[in-house]
Amino acid sequence: MVLASAAHQLMAKVFYKPFGMLAGVLGGILAGALFKRVWKLVGEGEDTPSATDAGRGWGEILLAAGLEGLIYGTVKAAVDRAGATSFERATGAWPGDE
């Protein structure tokens, strides 16, 4: 019984990989779009500053980087969790660590 469960878990992880990769790409696109919308509301100008932009100050650059990290991290966690729970409902096996 333990062997069958371990094999089932391994197969779930293998089959989940492509699904998880696609979800990750789509989540990255969603996070990028969300960050751009949020930056238009809180930042100066439409373009997000890069760390080497001489015309932008430390505060603006660090705010943009922190906000971007917060949004990307949150969206990634939400997409990963939703994908794992959907996969479990469809297959009966949790694709990650238990």
XYZ file of N, CA and C in Angstrom:
294
model
N 0.824 -1.187 0.000
C 0.000 0.000 0.000
C 0.872 1.256 0.000
N 1.933 1.300 0.821
C 2.814 2.449 0.871
C 3.527 2.617 -0.464
N 3.938 1.513 -1.086
C 4.606 1.561 -2.375
C 3.680 2.126 -3.445
N 2.437 1.700 -3.467
C 1.475 2.215 -4.438
C 1.247 3.699 -4.220
N 1.185 4.116 -2.971
C 0.984 5.531 -2.663
C 2.191 6.357 -3.111
N 3.387 5.836 -2.876
C 4.601 6.542 -3.284
C 4.683 6.633 -4.808
N 4.325 5.566 -5.502
C 4.331 5.578 -6.964
C 3.283 6.554 -7.496
N 2.124 6.569 -6.872
C 1.064 7.494 -7.269
C 1.516 8.937 -7.084
N 2.193 9.222 -5.983
C 2.696 10.565 -5.703
C 3.754 10.971 -6.724
N 4.654 10.045 -7.075
C 5.691 10.335 -8.059
C 5.077 10.623 -9.426
N 4.112 9.830 -9.834
C 3.442 10.055 -11.117
C 2.715 11.403 -11.121
N 2.113 11.761 -10.014
C 1.415 13.048 -9.920
C 2.400 14.193 -10.122
N 3.564 14.103 -9.506
C 4.567 15.154 -9.649
C 5.062 15.249 -11.087
N 5.277 14.111 -11.734
C 5.756 14.097 -13.117
C 4.709 14.701 -14.058
N 3.455 14.323 -13.901
C 2.406 14.838 -14.768
C 2.065 16.296 -14.464
N 2.339 16.746 -13.273
C 2.027 18.125 -12.898
C 3.032 19.122 -13.473
N 4.266 18.679 -13.742
C 5.330 19.592 -14.186
C 4.912 20.475 -15.361
N 4.435 19.923 -16.482
C 4.060 20.796 -17.610
C 2.910 21.743 -17.251
N 1.948 21.235 -16.501
C 0.828 22.051 -16.058
C 1.327 23.201 -15.187
N 2.211 22.911 -14.273
C 2.764 23.925 -13.382
C 3.597 24.958 -14.121
N 4.345 24.518 -15.131
C 5.152 25.445 -15.920
C 4.270 26.410 -16.703
N 3.221 25.907 -17.310
C 2.294 26.761 -18.055
C 1.611 27.750 -17.115
N 1.182 27.281 -15.974
C 0.551 28.158 -14.984
C 1.530 29.239 -14.524
N 2.790 28.885 -14.376
C 3.803 29.854 -13.971
C 4.008 30.952 -15.001
N 4.032 30.574 -16.272
C 4.178 31.564 -17.346
C 2.978 32.507 -17.365
N 1.788 31.925 -17.303
C 0.577 32.752 -17.300
C 0.519 33.644 -16.059
N 0.951 33.130 -14.925
C 1.004 33.931 -13.708
C 1.987 35.087 -13.833
N 3.118 34.851 -14.481
C 4.099 35.915 -14.706
C 3.544 37.025 -15.581
N 2.803 36.639 -16.613
C 2.176 37.625 -17.494
C 1.140 38.434 -16.711
N 0.332 37.736 -15.923
C -0.675 38.411 -15.095
C -0.018 39.355 -14.092
N 1.038 38.913 -13.442
C 1.723 39.746 -12.452
C 2.326 40.982 -13.106
N 2.899 40.819 -14.283
C 3.482 41.966 -14.987
C 2.429 43.005 -15.333
N 1.288 42.550 -15.830
C 0.203 43.472 -16.172
C -0.336 44.168 -14.925
N -0.487 43.411 -13.833
C -0.976 43.982 -12.587
C 0.001 45.014 -12.037
N 1.285 44.711 -12.079
C 2.295 45.653 -11.591
C 2.265 46.950 -12.393
N 2.151 46.856 -13.715
C 2.111 48.064 -14.540
C 0.911 48.932 -14.194
N -0.239 48.305 -13.951
C -1.437 49.066 -13.572
C -1.259 49.743 -12.211
N -0.704 48.994 -11.264
C -0.498 49.561 -9.929
C 0.530 50.690 -9.997
N 1.596 50.503 -10.772
C 2.632 51.532 -10.856
C 2.076 52.825 -11.451
N 1.163 52.727 -12.393
C 0.541 53.926 -12.961
C -0.198 54.718 -11.887
N -0.704 54.033 -10.872
C -1.431 54.697 -9.788
C -0.504 55.314 -8.744
N 0.610 54.664 -8.436
C 1.459 55.121 -7.336
C 2.770 55.760 -7.774
N 3.204 55.491 -8.988
C 4.501 55.987 -9.433
C 4.410 57.305 -10.162
N 5.567 57.832 -10.477
C 5.649 59.055 -11.266
C 5.891 58.661 -12.717
N 4.916 58.860 -13.565
C 5.043 58.468 -14.956
C 4.546 57.058 -15.175
N 4.446 56.710 -16.436
C 3.921 55.389 -16.769
C 4.988 54.308 -16.744
N 6.229 54.669 -17.070
C 7.300 53.676 -17.122
C 7.843 53.400 -15.734
N 8.113 52.125 -15.486
C 8.722 51.765 -14.207
C 10.215 52.060 -14.276
N 10.786 52.546 -13.194
C 12.207 52.894 -13.225
C 13.097 51.656 -13.160
N 14.217 51.730 -13.843
C 15.215 50.673 -13.702
C 16.246 51.155 -12.683
N 16.985 50.255 -12.133
C 17.967 50.600 -11.100
C 19.056 51.525 -11.626
N 19.300 51.536 -12.923
C 20.361 52.366 -13.491
C 19.837 53.645 -14.132
N 18.579 53.966 -13.926
C 17.978 55.180 -14.478
C 18.475 56.390 -13.684
N 19.321 57.209 -14.294
C 19.937 58.343 -13.605
C 18.922 59.414 -13.217
N 17.799 59.459 -13.897
C 16.801 60.478 -13.626
C 15.846 60.135 -12.494
N 15.990 58.989 -11.903
C 15.094 58.560 -10.828
C 15.868 58.470 -9.520
N 15.192 58.764 -8.429
C 15.826 58.722 -7.113
C 15.781 57.339 -6.489
N 16.555 57.188 -5.421
C 16.616 55.921 -4.694
C 15.245 55.472 -4.222
N 14.500 56.391 -3.645
C 13.191 56.040 -3.093
C 12.257 55.469 -4.134
N 12.200 56.119 -5.295
C 11.304 55.648 -6.353
C 11.743 54.284 -6.887
N 13.028 54.109 -7.055
C 13.547 52.832 -7.577
C 13.298 51.700 -6.578
N 13.549 51.962 -5.304
C 13.332 50.916 -4.295
C 11.846 50.628 -4.087
N 11.022 51.649 -4.161
C 9.581 51.441 -4.063
C 9.093 50.564 -5.213
N 9.546 50.868 -6.425
C 9.135 50.079 -7.590
C 9.594 48.627 -7.461
N 10.833 48.433 -7.039
C 11.364 47.070 -6.900
C 10.614 46.289 -5.822
N 10.348 46.934 -4.697
C 9.625 46.263 -3.612
C 8.201 45.929 -3.999
N 7.536 46.857 -4.651
C 6.162 46.633 -5.095
C 6.094 45.525 -6.145
N 7.046 45.541 -7.057
C 7.094 44.499 -8.082
C 7.313 43.126 -7.453
N 8.225 43.041 -6.495
C 8.477 41.774 -5.803
C 7.263 41.286 -5.039
N 6.581 42.200 -4.368
C 5.375 41.855 -3.624
C 4.301 41.297 -4.554
N 4.081 41.977 -5.670
C 3.042 41.540 -6.603
C 3.413 40.215 -7.244
N 4.642 40.082 -7.730
C 5.052 38.827 -8.362
C 5.005 37.663 -7.380
N 5.477 37.873 -6.172
C 5.462 36.804 -5.173
C 4.059 36.366 -4.801
N 3.177 37.335 -4.642
C 1.795 37.027 -4.278
C 1.071 36.306 -5.409
N 1.229 36.806 -6.630
C 0.567 36.165 -7.772
C 1.121 34.765 -7.981
N 2.436 34.591 -7.856
C 3.037 33.263 -8.042
C 2.502 32.279 -7.012
N 2.446 32.695 -5.757
C 1.931 31.811 -4.712
C 0.467 31.462 -4.962
N -0.334 32.435 -5.369
C -1.759 32.189 -5.632
C -1.940 31.238 -6.812
N -1.177 31.444 -7.880
C -1.286 30.581 -9.063
C -0.804 29.170 -8.742
N 0.326 29.060 -8.052
C 0.854 27.741 -7.683
C -0.126 26.977 -6.796
N -0.689 27.662 -5.817
C -1.616 27.005 -4.894
C -2.906 26.595 -5.605
N -3.437 27.483 -6.443
C -4.659 27.164 -7.187
C -4.417 25.994 -8.136
N -3.258 25.979 -8.776
C -2.931 24.873 -9.677
C -2.813 23.551 -8.937
N -2.161 23.566 -7.792
C -1.987 22.336 -7.015
C -3.327 21.809 -6.501
N -4.175 22.705 -5.999
C -5.467 22.239 -5.489
C -6.371 21.750 -6.617
N -6.306 22.406 -7.777
C -7.090 21.943 -8.937
C -6.599 20.578 -9.411
N -5.282 20.406 -9.428
C -4.706 19.133 -9.842
C -5.115 18.025 -8.877
N -5.108 18.336 -7.585
C -5.506 17.332 -6.593
C -6.972 16.943 -6.778
N -7.824 17.936 -7.027
C -9.245 17.621 -7.239
C -9.442 16.748 -8.472
N -8.655 16.990 -9.511
C -8.809 16.242 -10.762
C -8.204 14.838 -10.691
N -7.090 14.679 -9.947
C -6.384 13.395 -9.965
C -6.434 12.643 -8.636
N -6.708 13.358 -7.554
C -6.681 12.718 -6.248
C -5.313 12.686 -5.607
N -4.294 13.262 -6.286
C -2.936 13.261 -5.748
C -2.430 14.705 -5.638
N -1.789 14.999 -4.527
C -1.203 16.325 -4.346
C 0.142 16.359 -5.073
N 0.361 17.362 -5.937
C 1.579 17.363 -6.760
C 2.842 17.843 -6.048
N 2.710 18.430 -4.894
C 3.877 18.965 -4.182
C 4.243 18.107 -2.992
N 4.977 18.719 -2.090
C 5.389 18.025 -0.863
C 4.204 17.933 0.087
N 4.095 16.786 0.734
C 3.011 16.617 1.722
C 3.588 16.586 3.099
